[in-house]
Short mmCIF file of C-alpha atoms in Angstrom, two decimals:
data_model
loop_
_atom_site.label_atom_id
_atom_site.label_comp_id
_atom_site.label_asym_id
_atom_site.label_seq_id
_atom_site.Cartn_x
_atom_site.Cartn_y
_atom_site.Cartn_z
CA UNK A 1 -5.27 -16.12 -46.79
CA UNK A 2 -7.05 -18.03 -44.05
CA UNK A 3 -10.84 -18.17 -44.15
CA UNK A 4 -10.97 -18.33 -40.32
CA UNK A 5 -12.80 -15.32 -38.80
CA UNK A 6 -10.66 -12.92 -36.82
CA UNK A 7 -10.72 -13.54 -33.10
CA UNK A 8 -12.40 -10.72 -31.11
CA UNK A 9 -10.24 -10.37 -28.06
CA UNK A 10 -12.59 -7.84 -26.53
CA UNK A 11 -15.76 -9.97 -26.78
CA UNK A 12 -17.37 -10.77 -23.45
CA UNK A 13 -15.87 -13.92 -21.89
CA UNK A 14 -17.97 -17.05 -21.98
CA UNK A 15 -18.66 -18.83 -18.70
CA UNK A 16 -16.21 -21.59 -19.68
CA UNK A 17 -13.50 -19.04 -20.42
CA UNK A 18 -14.12 -17.29 -17.12
CA UNK A 19 -13.97 -20.52 -15.16
CA UNK A 20 -10.65 -21.48 -16.77
CA UNK A 21 -9.21 -17.99 -16.22
CA UNK A 22 -10.36 -17.92 -12.61
CA UNK A 23 -8.63 -21.23 -11.97
CA UNK A 24 -5.44 -19.76 -13.48
CA UNK A 25 -5.79 -16.61 -11.35
CA UNK A 26 -6.23 -18.69 -8.18
CA UNK A 27 -3.15 -20.70 -9.09
CA UNK A 28 -1.07 -17.55 -9.56
CA UNK A 29 -2.25 -16.26 -6.16
CA UNK A 30 -2.00 -19.54 -4.29
CA UNK A 31 1.26 -18.84 -2.49
CA UNK A 32 -0.06 -15.46 -1.35
CA UNK A 33 -3.47 -16.72 -0.28
CA UNK A 34 -1.97 -19.62 1.62
CA UNK A 35 0.45 -17.30 3.40
CA UNK A 36 -2.28 -14.82 4.34
CA UNK A 37 -5.05 -17.35 4.91
CA UNK A 38 -7.40 -15.42 2.62
CA UNK A 39 -9.53 -15.93 -0.47
CA UNK A 40 -7.61 -13.29 -2.42
CA UNK A 41 -3.92 -12.29 -2.23
CA UNK A 42 -4.86 -8.65 -1.90
CA UNK A 43 -3.59 -6.65 1.08
CA UNK A 44 -4.87 -3.31 2.21
CA UNK A 45 -1.93 -0.86 2.48
CA UNK A 46 -1.63 0.47 6.03
CA UNK A 47 -2.59 4.23 6.00
CA UNK A 48 -2.50 6.36 9.13
CA UNK A 49 -5.94 7.63 10.22
CA UNK A 50 -7.56 5.47 7.53
CA UNK A 51 -6.60 1.84 8.16
CA UNK A 52 -8.57 1.29 11.33
CA UNK A 53 -11.18 -1.22 12.44
CA UNK A 54 -13.86 -0.32 9.85
CA UNK A 55 -11.80 -0.44 6.71
CA UNK A 56 -9.54 -3.25 7.90
CA UNK A 57 -12.47 -5.52 8.81
CA UNK A 58 -14.24 -4.68 5.51
CA UNK A 59 -11.20 -5.70 3.50
CA UNK A 60 -10.85 -8.99 5.40
CA UNK A 61 -14.59 -9.72 5.23
CA UNK A 62 -14.45 -9.24 1.45
CA UNK A 63 -11.77 -11.93 1.13
CA UNK A 64 -8.68 -9.69 1.23
CA UNK A 65 -6.25 -9.01 4.02
CA UNK A 66 -6.81 -5.84 6.05
CA UNK A 67 -3.87 -4.28 7.90
CA UNK A 68 -4.20 -1.93 10.89
CA UNK A 69 -1.94 1.11 10.73
CA UNK A 70 -0.48 1.44 14.21
CA UNK A 71 1.43 4.60 13.41
CA UNK A 72 2.11 6.52 16.59
CA UNK A 73 -0.41 4.61 18.71
CA UNK A 74 0.55 3.68 22.26
CA UNK A 75 0.35 -0.02 23.20
CA UNK A 76 -2.96 0.36 25.04
CA UNK A 77 -4.53 2.11 22.07
CA UNK A 78 -3.31 -0.57 19.67
CA UNK A 79 -4.74 -3.31 21.89
CA UNK A 80 -8.13 -1.58 21.76
CA UNK A 81 -8.00 -1.27 17.98
CA UNK A 82 -7.15 -4.92 17.50
CA UNK A 83 -9.99 -6.00 19.76
CA UNK A 84 -12.41 -3.68 18.01
CA UNK A 85 -11.36 -5.06 14.63
CA UNK A 86 -11.76 -8.63 15.79
CA UNK A 87 -15.30 -7.80 16.89
CA UNK A 88 -16.08 -6.90 13.26
CA UNK A 89 -14.41 -9.84 11.54
CA UNK A 90 -13.41 -13.41 12.22
CA UNK A 91 -11.08 -13.44 9.23
CA UNK A 92 -7.30 -12.89 9.22
CA UNK A 93 -5.88 -9.37 9.41
CA UNK A 94 -2.48 -7.91 10.26
CA UNK A 95 -0.92 -4.98 12.03
CA UNK A 96 1.62 -2.59 10.56
CA UNK A 97 4.23 -1.34 13.06
CA UNK A 98 6.72 1.48 12.41
CA UNK A 99 10.22 0.21 13.24
CA UNK A 100 11.23 3.64 14.63
CA UNK A 101 8.43 3.61 17.22
CA UNK A 102 10.07 4.01 20.67
CA UNK A 103 7.84 1.24 22.06
CA UNK A 104 8.23 -1.23 19.22
CA UNK A 105 8.96 -4.16 21.54
CA UNK A 106 5.81 -3.47 23.56
CA UNK A 107 3.71 -3.12 20.39
CA UNK A 108 4.98 -6.50 19.12
CA UNK A 109 3.99 -7.97 22.47
CA UNK A 110 0.49 -6.44 22.20
CA UNK A 111 0.08 -8.09 18.79
CA UNK A 112 1.20 -11.46 20.06
CA UNK A 113 -1.05 -11.34 23.12
CA UNK A 114 -3.99 -10.51 20.90
CA UNK A 115 -3.23 -13.44 18.57
CA UNK A 116 -2.37 -11.31 15.53
CA UNK A 117 -1.00 -13.78 12.98
CA UNK A 118 0.89 -11.32 10.71
CA UNK A 119 3.00 -8.35 11.74
CA UNK A 120 4.16 -5.92 9.06
CA UNK A 121 7.30 -4.01 9.96
CA UNK A 122 7.70 -0.74 8.02
CA UNK A 123 9.83 2.37 8.03
CA UNK A 124 13.29 0.93 7.65
CA UNK A 125 15.24 -2.26 8.30
CA UNK A 126 13.50 -3.87 11.32
CA UNK A 127 15.56 -4.73 14.39
CA UNK A 128 16.52 -8.39 14.51
CA UNK A 129 15.14 -8.61 18.07
CA UNK A 130 11.69 -7.54 16.88
CA UNK A 131 11.64 -10.13 14.11
CA UNK A 132 12.74 -12.86 16.52
CA UNK A 133 10.20 -11.86 19.15
CA UNK A 134 7.37 -11.87 16.65
CA UNK A 135 8.36 -15.21 15.15
CA UNK A 136 8.95 -16.77 18.57
CA UNK A 137 5.45 -15.63 19.51
CA UNK A 138 3.93 -17.43 16.53
CA UNK A 139 3.42 -14.48 14.15
CA UNK A 140 4.58 -14.26 10.56
CA UNK A 141 6.70 -11.21 9.79
CA UNK A 142 6.36 -9.11 6.65
CA UNK A 143 8.92 -6.40 5.76
CA UNK A 144 9.46 -3.87 3.00
CA UNK A 145 12.35 -4.35 0.60
CA UNK A 146 13.32 -1.30 -1.46
CA UNK A 147 16.20 -3.11 -3.25
CA UNK A 148 17.40 -6.63 -4.01
CA UNK A 149 20.33 -6.48 -1.62
CA UNK A 150 17.95 -5.52 1.18
CA UNK A 151 15.46 -8.22 0.20
CA UNK A 152 18.22 -10.85 0.55
CA UNK A 153 19.29 -9.34 3.89
CA UNK A 154 15.76 -9.37 5.29
CA UNK A 155 15.32 -13.00 4.30
CA UNK A 156 18.52 -13.88 6.14
CA UNK A 157 17.13 -12.00 9.17
CA UNK A 158 14.15 -14.30 9.14
CA UNK A 159 11.24 -12.42 7.63
CA UNK A 160 8.47 -14.58 6.22
CA UNK A 161 7.36 -12.37 3.36
CA UNK A 162 8.34 -9.18 1.56
CA UNK A 163 6.53 -6.15 0.10
CA UNK A 164 8.19 -4.26 -2.74
CA UNK A 165 6.63 -0.79 -3.05
CA UNK A 166 7.25 1.48 -5.99
CA UNK A 167 7.47 5.23 -6.12
CA UNK A 168 3.93 5.33 -7.56
CA UNK A 169 2.56 4.72 -4.06
CA UNK A 170 0.96 7.37 -1.88
CA UNK A 171 2.58 8.66 1.31
CA UNK A 172 6.25 8.08 2.04
CA UNK A 173 7.94 6.73 -1.05
CA UNK A 174 11.22 5.63 -2.42
CA UNK A 175 12.84 6.71 -5.71
CA UNK A 176 12.26 3.60 -7.85
CA UNK A 177 9.11 2.60 -9.75
CA UNK A 178 7.38 -0.72 -9.13
CA UNK A 179 7.99 -1.84 -12.72
CA UNK A 180 11.74 -1.55 -12.17
CA UNK A 181 11.70 -2.98 -8.61
CA UNK A 182 9.72 -6.00 -9.80
CA UNK A 183 12.26 -6.74 -12.55
CA UNK A 184 15.12 -6.22 -10.09
CA UNK A 185 13.75 -8.39 -7.31
CA UNK A 186 11.12 -10.96 -8.40
CA UNK A 187 13.37 -13.09 -10.65
CA UNK A 188 15.83 -13.54 -7.85
CA UNK A 189 13.63 -14.17 -4.76
CA UNK A 190 11.69 -17.38 -4.36
CA UNK A 191 12.41 -18.21 -0.70
CA UNK A 192 9.49 -16.16 0.55
CA UNK A 193 6.26 -14.73 -0.92
CA UNK A 194 6.68 -11.24 -2.39
CA UNK A 195 3.76 -8.80 -2.63
CA UNK A 196 3.87 -5.81 -4.95
CA UNK A 197 2.63 -2.33 -4.16
CA UNK A 198 2.62 1.15 -5.62
CA UNK A 199 0.28 2.35 -8.33
CA UNK A 200 -1.87 -0.79 -8.39
CA UNK A 201 -5.42 0.13 -9.37
CA UNK A 202 -6.63 -2.62 -11.64
CA UNK A 203 -6.68 -6.40 -11.62
CA UNK A 204 -5.08 -6.75 -15.03
CA UNK A 205 -2.03 -4.90 -13.78
CA UNK A 206 -1.88 -7.26 -10.81
CA UNK A 207 -1.90 -10.24 -13.20
CA UNK A 208 1.24 -8.97 -14.93
CA UNK A 209 3.12 -8.91 -11.65
CA UNK A 210 1.79 -12.29 -10.60
CA UNK A 211 3.18 -13.74 -13.83
CA UNK A 212 6.57 -12.12 -13.03
CA UNK A 213 6.59 -14.09 -9.78
CA UNK A 214 4.72 -11.91 -7.29
CA UNK A 215 2.48 -13.71 -4.77
CA UNK A 216 -0.08 -10.93 -4.52
CA UNK A 217 -0.58 -7.19 -4.41
CA UNK A 218 -1.13 -4.41 -1.90
CA UNK A 219 -3.43 -1.45 -2.57
CA UNK A 220 -3.92 1.65 -0.49
CA UNK A 221 -5.30 4.47 -2.59
CA UNK A 222 -8.24 2.50 -3.95
CA UNK A 223 -9.33 1.48 -0.46
CA UNK A 224 -8.81 4.95 1.12
CA UNK A 225 -11.83 6.21 -0.81
CA UNK A 226 -13.99 3.14 -0.09
CA UNK A 227 -17.41 3.50 1.43
CA UNK A 228 -16.28 1.89 4.70
CA UNK A 229 -13.27 4.20 5.04
CA UNK A 230 -13.70 6.72 7.90
CA UNK A 231 -11.97 9.38 5.78
CA UNK A 232 -13.94 12.59 5.45
CA UNK A 233 -16.25 12.80 2.42
CA UNK A 234 -14.25 15.75 1.15
CA UNK A 235 -11.14 13.61 1.25
CA UNK A 236 -12.85 10.87 -0.80
CA UNK A 237 -14.25 13.38 -3.28
CA UNK A 238 -10.76 14.76 -3.79
CA UNK A 239 -9.69 11.25 -4.86
CA UNK A 240 -12.64 10.81 -7.22
CA UNK A 241 -11.97 14.09 -9.08
CA UNK A 242 -8.18 13.64 -9.35
CA UNK A 243 -5.98 11.95 -11.90
CA UNK A 244 -2.54 10.39 -11.75
CA UNK A 245 -0.78 13.68 -12.55
CA UNK A 246 -2.31 15.32 -9.51
CA UNK A 247 -0.45 13.00 -7.16
CA UNK A 248 3.11 14.32 -6.92
CA UNK A 249 5.92 13.94 -4.49
CA UNK A 250 6.91 16.78 -2.17
CA UNK A 251 9.44 19.11 -3.72
CA UNK A 252 12.80 19.92 -2.10
CA UNK A 253 14.17 23.39 -2.89
CA UNK A 254 17.64 23.13 -1.32
CA UNK A 255 19.70 19.94 -0.81
CA UNK A 256 21.00 21.43 2.45
CA UNK A 257 17.51 21.01 3.86
CA UNK A 258 16.25 17.55 2.98
CA UNK A 259 12.54 17.00 2.50
CA UNK A 260 11.20 13.47 2.98
CA UNK A 261 9.51 12.47 -0.31
CA UNK A 262 5.77 12.10 0.24
CA UNK A 263 3.31 11.60 -2.61
CA UNK A 264 0.00 13.41 -2.31
CA UNK A 265 -2.48 15.52 -4.20
CA UNK A 266 -1.43 19.02 -5.20
CA UNK A 267 -3.33 21.61 -3.14
CA UNK A 268 -2.94 24.99 -1.59
CA UNK A 269 -0.88 23.42 1.21
CA UNK A 270 1.67 21.90 -1.12
CA UNK A 271 2.00 25.24 -2.97
CA UNK A 272 2.47 27.09 0.33
CA UNK A 273 5.11 24.52 1.35
CA UNK A 274 7.28 25.67 -1.55
CA UNK A 275 6.94 29.30 -0.49
CA UNK A 276 7.62 28.34 3.10
CA UNK A 277 10.80 26.57 2.19
CA UNK A 278 12.02 29.55 0.24
CA UNK A 279 11.27 31.89 3.14
CA UNK A 280 13.06 29.66 5.63
CA UNK A 281 16.10 29.30 3.36
CA UNK A 282 16.29 33.10 3.05
CA UNK A 283 16.16 33.48 6.80
CA UNK A 284 18.94 30.93 7.15
CA UNK A 285 21.08 32.68 4.57
CA UNK A 286 20.57 36.02 6.34
CA UNK A 287 21.73 34.54 9.62
CA UNK A 288 18.35 34.74 11.30
CA UNK A 289 18.17 30.95 11.71
CA UNK A 290 20.72 28.28 12.35
CA UNK A 291 20.81 25.32 10.01
CA UNK A 292 19.18 23.12 12.60
CA UNK A 293 16.46 25.68 13.31
CA UNK A 294 15.77 26.03 9.61
CA UNK A 295 15.48 22.26 9.14
CA UNK A 296 13.04 21.92 12.06
CA UNK A 297 10.97 24.83 10.72
CA UNK A 298 10.65 23.13 7.34
CA UNK A 299 9.79 19.75 8.88
CA UNK A 300 7.18 21.29 11.20
CA UNK A 301 5.16 22.70 8.29
CA UNK A 302 3.22 19.47 7.84
CA UNK A 303 2.71 18.65 11.51
CA UNK A 304 -0.82 17.27 11.90
CA UNK A 305 -1.58 17.86 8.21
CA UNK A 306 -2.59 14.27 7.41
CA UNK A 307 -5.23 14.23 10.16
CA UNK A 308 -6.54 17.62 8.98
CA UNK A 309 -7.13 16.19 5.53
CA UNK A 310 -8.40 12.69 6.46
CA UNK A 311 -10.47 13.42 9.55
CA UNK A 312 -11.34 17.12 9.32
CA UNK A 313 -11.75 17.22 5.56
CA UNK A 314 -9.39 20.17 5.00
CA UNK A 315 -8.22 18.98 1.63
CA UNK A 316 -6.80 22.36 0.65
CA UNK A 317 -4.39 22.80 3.54
CA UNK A 318 -3.96 19.27 4.80
CA UNK A 319 -1.78 16.51 3.42
CA UNK A 320 -3.90 14.48 0.98
CA UNK A 321 -1.64 11.47 0.60
CA UNK A 322 -2.53 9.53 -2.53
CA UNK A 323 -0.80 7.28 -5.02
CA UNK A 324 -0.81 7.68 -8.76
CA UNK A 325 -3.59 5.07 -9.00
CA UNK A 326 -5.90 7.81 -7.72
CA UNK A 327 -6.94 8.39 -11.32
CA UNK A 328 -8.61 4.95 -11.25
CA UNK A 329 -10.84 5.92 -8.31
CA UNK A 330 -13.98 6.80 -10.24
CA UNK A 331 -16.48 6.61 -7.38
CA UNK A 332 -16.81 5.84 -3.69
CA UNK A 333 -17.40 2.07 -3.71
CA UNK A 334 -17.88 -0.58 -1.03
CA UNK A 335 -14.70 -2.59 -0.39
CA UNK A 336 -16.37 -5.80 -1.58
CA UNK A 337 -17.17 -4.13 -4.89
CA UNK A 338 -13.63 -2.88 -5.31
CA UNK A 339 -12.18 -6.34 -4.72
CA UNK A 340 -14.78 -7.95 -6.98
CA UNK A 341 -13.82 -5.49 -9.74
CA UNK A 342 -10.13 -6.27 -9.30
CA UNK A 343 -10.77 -10.01 -9.60
CA UNK A 344 -13.05 -9.56 -12.60
CA UNK A 345 -10.43 -7.43 -14.34
CA UNK A 346 -7.78 -10.06 -13.65
CA UNK A 347 -10.01 -12.82 -15.02
CA UNK A 348 -10.79 -10.85 -18.21
CA UNK A 349 -7.09 -10.18 -18.73
CA UNK A 350 -6.34 -13.86 -18.47
CA UNK A 351 -9.19 -14.75 -20.85
CA UNK A 352 -7.77 -12.36 -23.47
CA UNK A 353 -4.31 -13.75 -22.89
CA UNK A 354 -5.58 -17.28 -23.53
CA UNK A 355 -7.43 -16.12 -26.68
CA UNK A 356 -4.20 -14.69 -28.05
CA UNK A 357 -2.40 -17.93 -27.37
CA UNK A 358 -5.17 -19.93 -29.02
CA UNK A 359 -5.12 -17.58 -32.03
CA UNK A 360 -1.31 -17.76 -32.39
CA UNK A 361 -1.30 -21.50 -31.79
#
């Protein structure tokens, strides 16, 4: 048997180990940081009613990349939000536009006139005209790729970077986990930077995706409960007291009446939604409602619910959109502290990885 002492992988890193690991982390993130123009390849996920000037500027000022959620804003309102954000930070930030917005072309033009360097197109395959207009205007275009075939298609359409978002994310989600999407897409895409999203809550998890080939990560849930977030204190407290199993996707009772999958915290509203669906289905089956009327009735249930939760603090009846990483939100922290924690966790993970290699070598 060897007389060498066992290596303690959990011992605090030395300064030399941390310096070496930080260099490695920066190298793994380099493509992402160069694309974004930031210190860290960490994007803030765009969240309606949350990702506005205060949170976006805080993320950018802390070395990440804040993203304004345009949502249903009109062009004039978006122009105001961009200007207000720029008054709070001189660092890069982006704007997330919904591809189904009836004024998408005008919104792209607003971004270009304001000198926004990165436009994120979400909510479906973006129109080729919007991609071309953004790129012709000098902006870089980021799009979401829910599958490898769509990732390749988007690259051919001219997008400059991709986000792959797993079902662990909060809000509107797809059916596939990030761990599977990463294995499906990352080994086959090297033409553009790819950022991972969905369930990210710690820096060590981010490292694992960086080593698979990701260029950075996007987090929403962790930042939604940040000190700088304008979300109601009751909304933030709901995050702090919840765990991963509290964040579930909306349940569909009848395939004849599709329900868009949205991940959020279980509350009285989500329970009433099940009862409401059952009631509407019974009214349809009795002939009281047409199929179209029943579908609209079900869809209308959540109208204005996100604002009620985020702004008004009605976390029992509103839609408390949250990803499964909500269990890692242990307190309301400043954005800079959240990002610092993520980087520290990544560095420690790389130190332990190097120790294992040294031990096995």
